[in-house]
Amino acid sequence: MRTSKFLLSTVRETPAEAETISHKLMLRAGMIRKLAAGVYNWLPLGLRTLRKVESIVRQEMNRAGAQEVLMPAVQPAELWQESGRWDQYGPELLRIKDRHQRDFCFGPTHEEIITDLIRREIKSYRQLPANFYQIQMKFRDEIRPRFGVMRAREFLMKDAYSFHANEASLMETYQTMYDTYSRIFARVGLEFRAVDADTGAIGGRASHEFHVLAESGEDAIALCNTCRYAANVELAPALPPMGKRDPATKSMQTVDTPNAKTIEEVSKFLKVDPAQTVKTLLVKGTGGAVALVVRGDHELNEVKAAKLPQVMKPLEFLTPGEVTLAAGCEPGSIGPVGLKITVIADESAARLSDFVCGANVNGKHLINVNWGRDLPEPMAADLRKVVEGDPCPDGGERNCAGKLTIRRGIEVGHIFQLGTKYSEAMNATCLDETGKSVIMPMGCYGIGVSRIVAAAIEQNHDDNGIVWPDAIAPFHVALVPIGYHKSAAVRETMDKLYADLTAAGLDVLLDDRDERPGVMFADMDLVGIPHRLVLGDKGLAKGMAEYKGRRDKAPRDIPLAEVVTQLQGMVKL
RNA sequence: CGGGGUGUAGCUCAGCCUGGUAGAGCACUUGCUUCGGGAGCAAGGGGCCGGAGGUUCAAAUCCUCUCACCCCGACCA
């Protein structure tokens, strides 16, 4: 491709709307343009990278034996009503009506559609297992789209759905997909981790998320520093503290804590360590309100809390008015002592002695509180988010002596063992060896294709712009001639290099604009082309082209005759 | 959904408080010079000041309504 025939729409100034680096760079490099909140045009440059990611995903899915299909983006409400999700899904589901006032939605995912398709097409266990995938635009009406294509409303996703005659077969395909995903992200050239995950709204049992590690990631993930344990913080178990609770040493007292409401304010006012305090959160329960108690320096893990049988799902906090009714005070002074509702304490909070908590009277707290003496022993459960330095749970046991590190990740893939959630609701069955009708267990496997593009930039950029991994670079090589329009020799040599490199299977961008070199260098760096060749009359006289890798500090000369072979060796496809 | 903010040239923004009929930089067009890290000079083109209504002799500017976009919050006890 020549820049004179390519929409290289770079901009120097950073658009006001962009916050994250990838969003800024995608706009500046001319990869995307916003059409509406969370809805983007892909320009030629951006589309080249998107297609390369897509192609890697497609190749690896095919290699794993999955079959590509294409399902409708617009889906009739009937199927969603059949699975029960028409009512379960909130405003995130974009509902639309056709001219006959029939209900449709723009598909946020395709479990219903594939289950409907397959229950009609597959009749026998002999046709199983089977795995179908598509690469398609999805629409989720996010509360707050942000970060460009990272959290967009319309986005390109690869979703796959597998069907099985039995659970063992599902496990096998699940493992194949786990391996396939690892291959995909390794090929794209990203630093990633597979982590244990919560299944969330999709439902089902086991699930793993694939995260690209990046500071700007929206998810916190817990990694062990010694073993291979990795989990989303939402899921990572906090092991109960070792040893026994210290004995009580002082008697309980009420103290005035005017205007001190948050843990920070209270611990500062009373000059105690936040770890010696507890916070009490009131949530809606299956039988009235429930008090959840965590240590002051810990945070409630809402996913864990919502899994308690006593707690309503999804987790909902009491409104300030309801808090006053249940505790007799405003939020900021609540404590577990004397509460008439169910109290559940986090393991760490239950291990405290002589601790500080709200007094259930506005502006007052209790000090030197002790479980079993000043209030009943609490029901203890794992309620908190793990923190940096917590012991590695390694499957819930203390088999590993390692400690957890918390890192940020961008979720780019998620695989689930769905089980029979959808096949049962929609009666997707087949006949087994004995001629008996069985419900097909299912798996589902998603990859955020457009999000990978943004995640790759978050992980690969510098002050001058994007630094693409070779595998997803829009072009592998940038040819920058000095004096293309002045020197016939430069022009002829560059044109020949362009032809030879292209013939060697590389994607080449020849900058044949009549621009000053500085402009061309800046543009090639900004759009992130990983390999650059510069050639002018001076180099030509020496028979040398100047090569610079995008990450290299300084350029080096390569004999013109060796350029093609050397570059072929350097570009990692 | 709650709170805050912004809509003026293709982009980034000034002008608004204190009404008087439209600006800068970048980008774009033309010419000359320049030519290895986003050039200089000169001349140009380009805006129903988001939309509707109101106040006024007069509205980008004041008032009301509306739409769009951005940010923050929805773990707070």
mmCIF file of N, CA and C in Angstrom, chain A residues 178-247:
data_model
loop_
_atom_site.group_PDB
_atom_site.id
_atom_site.type_symbol
_atom_site.label_atom_id
_atom_site.label_comp_id
_atom_site.label_asym_id
_atom_site.label_seq_id
_atom_site.Cartn_x
_atom_site.Cartn_y
_atom_site.Cartn_z
ATOM 1 N N TYR A 178 -9.597 -23.928 26.274
ATOM 2 C CA TYR A 178 -8.628 -23.280 27.165
ATOM 3 C C TYR A 178 -7.275 -23.220 26.462
ATOM 4 N N ASP A 179 -6.877 -24.337 25.864
ATOM 5 C CA ASP A 179 -5.591 -24.385 25.159
ATOM 6 C C ASP A 179 -5.605 -23.496 23.920
ATOM 7 N N THR A 180 -6.737 -23.531 23.208
ATOM 8 C CA THR A 180 -6.856 -22.723 21.990
ATOM 9 C C THR A 180 -6.735 -21.234 22.319
ATOM 10 N N TYR A 181 -7.404 -20.818 23.400
ATOM 11 C CA TYR A 181 -7.353 -19.402 23.785
ATOM 12 C C TYR A 181 -5.923 -19.007 24.136
ATOM 13 N N SER A 182 -5.232 -19.897 24.828
ATOM 14 C CA SER A 182 -3.854 -19.596 25.186
ATOM 15 C C SER A 182 -3.004 -19.427 23.929
ATOM 16 N N ARG A 183 -3.251 -20.273 22.933
ATOM 17 C CA ARG A 183 -2.520 -20.151 21.663
ATOM 18 C C ARG A 183 -2.841 -18.825 20.984
ATOM 19 N N ILE A 184 -4.129 -18.477 20.976
ATOM 20 C CA ILE A 184 -4.557 -17.247 20.296
ATOM 21 C C ILE A 184 -3.859 -16.031 20.895
ATOM 22 N N PHE A 185 -3.908 -15.900 22.213
ATOM 23 C CA PHE A 185 -3.340 -14.688 22.818
ATOM 24 C C PHE A 185 -1.817 -14.677 22.710
ATOM 25 N N ALA A 186 -1.216 -15.857 22.727
ATOM 26 C CA ALA A 186 0.227 -15.917 22.536
ATOM 27 C C ALA A 186 0.577 -15.490 21.111
ATOM 28 N N ARG A 187 -0.202 -15.938 20.148
ATOM 29 C CA ARG A 187 0.065 -15.560 18.754
ATOM 30 C C ARG A 187 -0.136 -14.075 18.510
ATOM 31 N N VAL A 188 -1.159 -13.509 19.119
ATOM 32 C CA VAL A 188 -1.409 -12.075 18.956
ATOM 33 C C VAL A 188 -0.226 -11.290 19.531
ATOM 34 N N GLY A 189 0.460 -11.889 20.498
ATOM 35 C CA GLY A 189 1.667 -11.255 21.022
ATOM 36 C C GLY A 189 1.427 -10.491 22.306
ATOM 37 N N LEU A 190 0.531 -10.994 23.149
ATOM 38 C CA LEU A 190 0.180 -10.264 24.364
ATOM 39 C C LEU A 190 0.608 -11.013 25.617
ATOM 40 N N GLU A 191 0.899 -10.258 26.668
ATOM 41 C CA GLU A 191 1.153 -10.842 27.969
ATOM 42 C C GLU A 191 -0.208 -11.044 28.627
ATOM 43 N N PHE A 192 -0.568 -12.293 28.876
ATOM 44 C CA PHE A 192 -1.916 -12.565 29.376
ATOM 45 C C PHE A 192 -1.885 -13.624 30.462
ATOM 46 N N ARG A 193 -2.998 -13.766 31.178
ATOM 47 C CA ARG A 193 -3.156 -14.824 32.178
ATOM 48 C C ARG A 193 -4.563 -15.387 32.074
ATOM 49 N N ALA A 194 -4.663 -16.696 32.254
ATOM 50 C CA ALA A 194 -5.972 -17.326 32.397
ATOM 51 C C ALA A 194 -6.270 -17.362 33.883
ATOM 52 N N VAL A 195 -7.432 -16.889 34.291
ATOM 53 C CA VAL A 195 -7.741 -16.830 35.719
ATOM 54 C C VAL A 195 -9.093 -17.468 36.018
ATOM 55 N N ASP A 196 -9.221 -18.039 37.220
ATOM 56 C CA ASP A 196 -10.511 -18.572 37.671
ATOM 57 C C ASP A 196 -11.478 -17.416 37.769
ATOM 58 N N ALA A 197 -12.715 -17.641 37.331
ATOM 59 C CA ALA A 197 -13.647 -16.513 37.253
ATOM 60 C C ALA A 197 -15.031 -16.884 37.723
ATOM 61 N N ASP A 198 -15.798 -15.847 37.987
ATOM 62 C CA ASP A 198 -17.195 -15.986 38.338
ATOM 63 C C ASP A 198 -17.980 -16.125 37.039
ATOM 64 N N THR A 199 -19.086 -16.862 37.082
ATOM 65 C CA THR A 199 -19.829 -17.066 35.845
ATOM 66 C C THR A 199 -20.808 -15.935 35.560
ATOM 67 N N GLY A 200 -21.123 -15.120 36.565
ATOM 68 C CA GLY A 200 -21.963 -13.951 36.331
ATOM 69 C C GLY A 200 -23.321 -14.283 35.759
ATOM 70 N N ALA A 201 -23.797 -13.386 34.900
ATOM 71 C CA ALA A 201 -25.165 -13.469 34.405
ATOM 72 C C ALA A 201 -25.375 -14.620 33.420
ATOM 73 N N ILE A 202 -24.288 -15.071 32.772
ATOM 74 C CA ILE A 202 -24.440 -16.121 31.764
ATOM 75 C C ILE A 202 -24.827 -17.436 32.437
ATOM 76 N N GLY A 203 -24.353 -17.635 33.653
ATOM 77 C CA GLY A 203 -24.714 -18.826 34.395
ATOM 78 C C GLY A 203 -23.795 -19.990 34.095
ATOM 79 N N GLY A 204 -24.047 -21.119 34.738
ATOM 80 C CA GLY A 204 -23.226 -22.299 34.518
ATOM 81 C C GLY A 204 -22.236 -22.500 35.635
ATOM 82 N N ARG A 205 -21.289 -23.424 35.415
ATOM 83 C CA ARG A 205 -20.362 -23.803 36.470
ATOM 84 C C ARG A 205 -18.990 -23.183 36.274
ATOM 85 N N ALA A 206 -18.019 -24.031 36.003
ATOM 86 C CA ALA A 206 -16.638 -23.569 35.940
ATOM 87 C C ALA A 206 -16.465 -22.543 34.840
ATOM 88 N N SER A 207 -15.560 -21.639 35.056
ATOM 89 C CA SER A 207 -15.269 -20.679 34.015
ATOM 90 C C SER A 207 -13.902 -20.058 34.233
ATOM 91 N N HIS A 208 -13.271 -19.699 33.137
ATOM 92 C CA HIS A 208 -11.985 -19.012 33.191
ATOM 93 C C HIS A 208 -12.066 -17.749 32.356
ATOM 94 N N GLU A 209 -11.426 -16.707 32.861
ATOM 95 C CA GLU A 209 -11.285 -15.489 32.070
ATOM 96 C C GLU A 209 -9.857 -15.405 31.584
ATOM 97 N N PHE A 210 -9.674 -14.792 30.420
ATOM 98 C CA PHE A 210 -8.329 -14.522 29.912
ATOM 99 C C PHE A 210 -8.115 -13.024 29.973
ATOM 100 N N HIS A 211 -7.091 -12.634 30.709
ATOM 101 C CA HIS A 211 -6.828 -11.213 30.909
ATOM 102 C C HIS A 211 -5.511 -10.794 30.285
ATOM 103 N N VAL A 212 -5.540 -9.658 29.629
ATOM 104 C CA VAL A 212 -4.310 -9.011 29.185
ATOM 105 C C VAL A 212 -3.881 -8.113 30.346
ATOM 106 N N LEU A 213 -2.651 -8.296 30.809
ATOM 107 C CA LEU A 213 -2.212 -7.518 31.963
ATOM 108 C C LEU A 213 -1.878 -6.092 31.534
ATOM 109 N N ALA A 214 -2.530 -5.120 32.179
ATOM 110 C CA ALA A 214 -2.277 -3.707 31.867
ATOM 111 C C ALA A 214 -2.776 -2.865 33.018
ATOM 112 N N GLU A 215 -2.048 -1.815 33.330
ATOM 113 C CA GLU A 215 -2.388 -0.917 34.438
ATOM 114 C C GLU A 215 -3.817 -0.385 34.343
ATOM 115 N N SER A 216 -4.254 -0.137 33.128
ATOM 116 C CA SER A 216 -5.563 0.491 32.952
ATOM 117 C C SER A 216 -6.695 -0.523 33.000
ATOM 118 N N GLY A 217 -6.394 -1.785 33.248
ATOM 119 C CA GLY A 217 -7.432 -2.811 33.245
ATOM 120 C C GLY A 217 -8.548 -2.519 34.237
ATOM 121 N N GLU A 218 -9.752 -2.926 33.894
ATOM 122 C CA GLU A 218 -10.899 -2.649 34.760
ATOM 123 C C GLU A 218 -11.094 -3.728 35.817
ATOM 124 N N ASP A 219 -10.430 -4.865 35.649
ATOM 125 C CA ASP A 219 -10.578 -5.953 36.609
ATOM 126 C C ASP A 219 -9.319 -6.101 37.445
ATOM 127 N N ALA A 220 -9.524 -6.480 38.710
ATOM 128 C CA ALA A 220 -8.382 -6.795 39.563
ATOM 129 C C ALA A 220 -8.227 -8.306 39.563
ATOM 130 N N ILE A 221 -7.014 -8.770 39.364
ATOM 131 C CA ILE A 221 -6.800 -10.207 39.402
ATOM 132 C C ILE A 221 -5.712 -10.536 40.413
ATOM 133 N N ALA A 222 -5.888 -11.683 41.056
ATOM 134 C CA ALA A 222 -4.956 -12.103 42.100
ATOM 135 C C ALA A 222 -4.068 -13.197 41.532
ATOM 136 N N LEU A 223 -2.757 -12.970 41.612
ATOM 137 C CA LEU A 223 -1.799 -13.944 41.093
ATOM 138 C C LEU A 223 -0.910 -14.403 42.235
ATOM 139 N N CYS A 224 -0.588 -15.699 42.282
ATOM 140 C CA CYS A 224 0.321 -16.195 43.301
ATOM 141 C C CYS A 224 1.753 -15.965 42.843
ATOM 142 N N ASN A 225 2.620 -15.597 43.778
ATOM 143 C CA ASN A 225 4.008 -15.332 43.394
ATOM 144 C C ASN A 225 4.859 -16.602 43.350
ATOM 145 N N THR A 226 4.272 -17.732 43.723
ATOM 146 C CA THR A 226 5.068 -18.962 43.620
ATOM 147 C C THR A 226 4.413 -20.019 42.728
ATOM 148 N N CYS A 227 3.131 -20.276 42.922
ATOM 149 C CA CYS A 227 2.526 -21.306 42.090
ATOM 150 C C CYS A 227 1.757 -20.657 40.941
ATOM 151 N N ARG A 228 1.008 -21.473 40.173
ATOM 152 C CA ARG A 228 0.343 -20.926 38.996
ATOM 153 C C ARG A 228 -1.061 -20.408 39.291
ATOM 154 N N TYR A 229 -1.412 -20.316 40.569
ATOM 155 C CA TYR A 229 -2.756 -19.862 40.915
ATOM 156 C C TYR A 229 -3.018 -18.457 40.387
ATOM 157 N N ALA A 230 -4.175 -18.262 39.759
ATOM 158 C CA ALA A 230 -4.586 -16.939 39.274
ATOM 159 C C ALA A 230 -6.095 -16.906 39.284
ATOM 160 N N ALA A 231 -6.682 -15.847 39.846
ATOM 161 C CA ALA A 231 -8.138 -15.755 39.893
ATOM 162 C C ALA A 231 -8.566 -14.311 39.855
ATOM 163 N N ASN A 232 -9.762 -14.087 39.337
ATOM 164 C CA ASN A 232 -10.344 -12.760 39.439
ATOM 165 C C ASN A 232 -10.549 -12.476 40.921
ATOM 166 N N VAL A 233 -10.277 -11.252 41.347
ATOM 167 C CA VAL A 233 -10.426 -10.911 42.759
ATOM 168 C C VAL A 233 -11.850 -11.165 43.248
ATOM 169 N N GLU A 234 -12.806 -11.043 42.322
ATOM 170 C CA GLU A 234 -14.200 -11.338 42.668
ATOM 171 C C GLU A 234 -14.349 -12.745 43.235
ATOM 172 N N LEU A 235 -13.475 -13.644 42.798
ATOM 173 C CA LEU A 235 -13.647 -15.050 43.112
ATOM 174 C C LEU A 235 -12.623 -15.558 44.122
ATOM 175 N N ALA A 236 -11.431 -14.968 44.147
ATOM 176 C CA ALA A 236 -10.327 -15.505 44.942
ATOM 177 C C ALA A 236 -10.711 -15.638 46.411
ATOM 178 N N PRO A 237 -10.620 -16.865 46.974
ATOM 179 C CA PRO A 237 -10.988 -17.056 48.378
ATOM 180 C C PRO A 237 -9.938 -16.426 49.296
ATOM 181 N N ALA A 238 -10.428 -15.836 50.381
ATOM 182 C CA ALA A 238 -9.531 -15.341 51.425
ATOM 183 C C ALA A 238 -9.506 -16.422 52.492
ATOM 184 N N LEU A 239 -8.335 -16.986 52.762
ATOM 185 C CA LEU A 239 -8.255 -18.053 53.766
ATOM 186 C C LEU A 239 -8.445 -17.458 55.155
ATOM 187 N N PRO A 240 -9.085 -18.215 56.070
ATOM 188 C CA PRO A 240 -9.249 -17.709 57.444
ATOM 189 C C PRO A 240 -7.867 -17.500 58.058
ATOM 190 N N PRO A 241 -7.728 -16.499 58.922
ATOM 191 C CA PRO A 241 -6.418 -16.264 59.534
ATOM 192 C C PRO A 241 -5.997 -17.475 60.365
ATOM 193 N N MET A 242 -4.683 -17.691 60.467
ATOM 194 C CA MET A 242 -4.159 -18.807 61.259
ATOM 195 C C MET A 242 -4.290 -18.486 62.748
ATOM 196 N N GLY A 243 -4.224 -19.500 63.575
ATOM 197 C CA GLY A 243 -4.178 -19.305 65.023
ATOM 198 C C GLY A 243 -5.535 -18.955 65.608
ATOM 199 N N LYS A 244 -5.505 -18.714 66.913
ATOM 200 C CA LYS A 244 -6.749 -18.438 67.617
ATOM 201 C C LYS A 244 -6.919 -16.951 67.876
ATOM 202 N N ARG A 245 -8.137 -16.570 68.223
ATOM 203 C CA ARG A 245 -8.417 -15.181 68.540
ATOM 204 C C ARG A 245 -7.726 -14.815 69.856
ATOM 205 N N ASP A 246 -7.175 -13.612 69.925
ATOM 206 C CA ASP A 246 -6.575 -13.156 71.177
ATOM 207 C C ASP A 246 -7.665 -12.969 72.223
ATOM 208 N N PRO A 247 -7.340 -13.194 73.486
ATOM 209 C CA PRO A 247 -8.373 -13.006 74.520
ATOM 210 C C PRO A 247 -8.709 -11.527 74.702
#
